[in-house]
Every structure is written in structure tokens, then in C-alpha cells.
Amino acid sequence: MSLSPADTQNILRIALLAAFADGDKHARERDSIRDIAQGLGNAEGVNLPLLYQDVMLGRVTLAQAAGDLQSTEAKQLAYEMAVCVCDADGVASPAEQGFLRELAQALKVQGEQAGEARAFEAQADQLSQSASDWGRAAQGSAGAAAGVVVPMA
């Protein structure tokens, strides 16, 4: 699949909007956006700092970015990248889940695509939860080995 520069820019705008959906700024979300940008950023005309400014200064809305995506593939990729960003700091929060529902509506995801989108979101949430559980278990094991009790969240 070859994306147009406009589609690439709008996918990145949506990813940035996803990062701010919960009102928190997490390093893992920034890392996720950087990874997405590096994967997509080979297209001409992509200026991540400018796209960041567009989002931060309110020069672009979710409806605009989603509405400007041209192909079904670009819309699917935008949704999946937003899910990845929302789950980068753990399972998507209620605010992030609301953002993803709003994004699905803005992208006009329906029918089979809606089922695929929900399945992808559920799989990403499950992976995030598993990673989070594993991290807490590893902390507990390390603390027990050192004779330290680590409080679990």
C-alpha cells in the first residue's frame, strides 16, 4: 500500500490527537508516535514538528484529519495506529476509549471493518494488559529476591 503525503500527514495527526485524548503526556506514547512517524515518514512533505503544532494549537480537528483520508486502507491504518498510541501507556483509559469510538465514527467505520477494528482494539488491550501484568510480576519477583516488598498497583 502506498500512502499519499496527505494521508500520511493525517494519520500522524490522528496519532497525535490519540496521544492527547486522556490529557496525559506519556513518554511511551511519544515513543509510539515517533515509531509511527519513522515508519510512515519517508513520504515527502511530512514535517512532524509542524503536525505536532497543528494538533497542539487546535489547527486541525479529528473530524478534519479523518475526513481528509482518501483510501479505506489509510482509514484502517489510522485507526490501528491510534489504538497503538492509546495502548502505549497501558490499556486504553475511558477517555482514550471514547476517542477511539469518536474516531471510528469520523472514519465511518461500519460493518465488517467495524468488527475488525473492535477485534484489533481488544487484541491490543489484551497485549497491553499482559505486558503490564508481566511487568508487575517481574517487579514483585525482583523485590522478593532482594528481600524488598514492592507494593502492587
Tab-separated table of C-alpha atoms in Angstrom:
chain	number	residue	atom	x	y	z
A	1	MET	CA	0.000	0.000	0.000
A	2	SER	CA	1.347	3.382	-0.956
A	3	LEU	CA	0.089	6.353	1.007
A	4	SER	CA	-0.154	9.874	-0.334
A	5	PRO	CA	1.687	12.565	1.628
A	6	ALA	CA	-1.707	13.967	2.688
A	7	ASP	CA	-2.828	10.576	4.032
A	8	THR	CA	0.482	10.154	5.872
A	9	GLN	CA	0.139	13.587	7.458
A	10	ASN	CA	-3.441	12.909	8.538
A	11	ILE	CA	-2.560	9.502	10.012
A	12	LEU	CA	0.146	11.211	12.065
A	13	ARG	CA	-2.267	13.970	13.108
A	14	ILE	CA	-4.726	11.325	14.298
A	15	ALA	CA	-1.947	9.532	16.204
A	16	LEU	CA	-1.019	12.823	17.891
A	17	LEU	CA	-4.663	13.500	18.762
A	18	ALA	CA	-4.838	9.984	20.243
A	19	ALA	CA	-1.824	10.717	22.431
A	20	PHE	CA	-3.593	13.679	23.985
A	21	ALA	CA	-7.004	12.030	24.296
A	22	ASP	CA	-6.551	11.267	28.001
A	23	GLY	CA	-4.972	14.610	28.853
A	24	ASP	CA	-1.721	12.956	29.937
A	25	LYS	CA	1.636	13.083	28.211
A	26	HIS	CA	3.425	9.758	28.481
A	27	ALA	CA	6.902	9.040	27.162
A	28	ARG	CA	5.678	5.696	25.783
A	29	GLU	CA	3.031	7.493	23.713
A	30	ARG	CA	5.671	9.887	22.359
A	31	ASP	CA	7.880	6.890	21.534
A	32	SER	CA	4.951	5.230	19.759
A	33	ILE	CA	4.303	8.359	17.676
A	34	ARG	CA	7.996	8.620	16.803
A	35	ASP	CA	7.967	4.967	15.673
A	36	ILE	CA	4.865	5.554	13.549
A	37	ALA	CA	6.400	8.690	12.055
A	38	GLN	CA	9.611	6.848	11.223
A	39	GLY	CA	7.617	4.061	9.597
A	40	LEU	CA	5.482	6.471	7.577
A	41	GLY	CA	7.783	9.462	7.437
A	42	ASN	CA	9.593	8.510	4.292
A	43	ALA	CA	6.874	10.285	2.327
A	44	GLU	CA	7.642	13.727	1.006
A	45	GLY	CA	6.129	16.683	2.766
A	46	VAL	CA	5.922	15.140	6.248
A	47	ASN	CA	7.075	17.581	8.907
A	48	LEU	CA	6.348	16.041	12.326
A	49	PRO	CA	7.047	19.225	14.348
A	50	LEU	CA	4.573	21.135	12.169
A	51	LEU	CA	1.956	18.388	12.546
A	52	TYR	CA	2.528	18.469	16.303
A	53	GLN	CA	1.916	22.231	16.259
A	54	ASP	CA	-1.259	21.726	14.202
A	55	VAL	CA	-2.633	19.456	16.924
A	56	MET	CA	-1.386	21.432	19.921
A	57	LEU	CA	-2.682	24.748	18.585
A	58	GLY	CA	-6.038	23.321	17.520
A	59	ARG	CA	-5.472	23.991	13.836
A	60	VAL	CA	-6.770	20.522	12.987
A	61	THR	CA	-9.669	18.543	14.408
A	62	LEU	CA	-10.265	14.829	14.478
A	63	ALA	CA	-13.137	15.241	12.035
A	64	GLN	CA	-10.898	17.152	9.591
A	65	ALA	CA	-7.991	14.694	9.767
A	66	ALA	CA	-10.262	11.652	9.469
A	67	GLY	CA	-12.391	13.230	6.739
A	68	ASP	CA	-9.343	14.004	4.610
A	69	LEU	CA	-8.142	10.384	4.475
A	70	GLN	CA	-8.634	9.104	0.955
A	71	SER	CA	-8.497	5.316	0.976
A	72	THR	CA	-10.049	2.554	3.048
A	73	GLU	CA	-6.536	1.291	3.787
A	74	ALA	CA	-5.436	4.704	5.096
A	75	LYS	CA	-8.505	4.872	7.336
A	76	GLN	CA	-7.829	1.386	8.716
A	77	LEU	CA	-4.171	2.228	9.311
A	78	ALA	CA	-5.110	5.493	11.044
A	79	TYR	CA	-7.445	3.634	13.393
A	80	GLU	CA	-4.912	0.925	14.183
A	81	MET	CA	-2.145	3.449	14.823
A	82	ALA	CA	-4.458	5.394	17.160
A	83	VAL	CA	-5.170	2.179	19.075
A	84	CYS	CA	-1.425	1.548	19.380
A	85	VAL	CA	-0.839	5.059	20.728
A	86	CYS	CA	-3.738	4.818	23.194
A	87	ASP	CA	-2.434	1.474	24.471
A	88	ALA	CA	1.219	2.548	24.592
A	89	ASP	CA	0.952	3.522	28.265
A	90	GLY	CA	-1.210	0.546	29.240
A	91	VAL	CA	-4.784	-0.436	28.475
A	92	ALA	CA	-6.740	2.437	26.940
A	93	SER	CA	-8.352	4.680	29.553
A	94	PRO	CA	-12.062	5.559	29.371
A	95	ALA	CA	-11.120	8.882	27.720
A	96	GLU	CA	-8.992	7.060	25.147
A	97	GLN	CA	-11.770	4.533	24.519
A	98	GLY	CA	-14.142	7.447	23.915
A	99	PHE	CA	-11.619	8.951	21.497
A	100	LEU	CA	-11.418	5.649	19.593
A	101	ARG	CA	-15.225	5.478	19.327
A	102	GLU	CA	-15.280	9.059	18.037
A	103	LEU	CA	-12.512	8.212	15.563
A	104	ALA	CA	-14.408	5.166	14.287
A	105	GLN	CA	-17.446	7.386	13.681
A	106	ALA	CA	-15.358	10.067	11.969
A	107	LEU	CA	-13.779	7.419	9.734
A	108	LYS	CA	-17.228	5.978	9.041
A	109	VAL	CA	-16.034	2.513	10.067
A	110	GLN	CA	-19.011	0.182	9.575
A	111	GLY	CA	-19.939	-3.432	9.040
A	112	GLU	CA	-17.043	-5.842	8.698
A	113	GLN	CA	-14.499	-3.051	9.141
A	114	ALA	CA	-16.074	-2.112	12.479
A	115	GLY	CA	-15.763	-5.720	13.648
A	116	GLU	CA	-12.133	-5.842	12.556
A	117	ALA	CA	-11.436	-2.532	14.306
A	118	ARG	CA	-13.010	-3.751	17.566
A	119	ALA	CA	-11.077	-7.022	17.328
A	120	PHE	CA	-7.814	-5.134	16.814
A	121	GLU	CA	-8.577	-2.867	19.769
A	122	ALA	CA	-9.413	-5.848	22.010
A	123	GLN	CA	-6.223	-7.639	20.965
A	124	ALA	CA	-4.128	-4.524	21.643
A	125	ASP	CA	-5.772	-4.087	25.056
A	126	GLN	CA	-5.085	-7.728	25.889
A	127	LEU	CA	-1.426	-7.389	24.893
A	128	SER	CA	-1.080	-4.189	26.926
A	129	GLN	CA	-2.676	-5.831	29.962
A	130	SER	CA	-0.418	-8.884	29.625
A	131	ALA	CA	2.674	-6.692	29.390
A	132	SER	CA	1.519	-4.673	32.399
A	133	ASP	CA	0.843	-7.839	34.417
A	134	TRP	CA	4.229	-9.256	33.442
A	135	GLY	CA	5.965	-6.014	34.480
A	136	ARG	CA	4.277	-6.033	37.894
A	137	ALA	CA	5.165	-9.716	38.382
A	138	ALA	CA	8.777	-9.032	37.429
A	139	GLN	CA	8.928	-6.146	39.913
A	140	GLY	CA	7.496	-8.351	42.637
A	141	SER	CA	9.960	-11.158	41.879
A	142	ALA	CA	12.911	-8.796	41.875
A	143	GLY	CA	11.778	-7.259	45.144
A	144	ALA	CA	11.211	-10.660	46.761
A	145	ALA	CA	14.644	-11.843	45.636
A	146	ALA	CA	16.188	-8.775	47.255
A	147	GLY	CA	14.043	-9.121	50.369
A	148	VAL	CA	12.092	-5.969	49.463
A	149	VAL	CA	8.323	-5.769	49.376
A	150	VAL	CA	7.157	-3.856	46.292
A	151	PRO	CA	3.581	-2.531	46.512
A	152	MET	CA	1.471	-3.626	43.571
A	153	ALA	CA	-0.839	-1.135	41.889
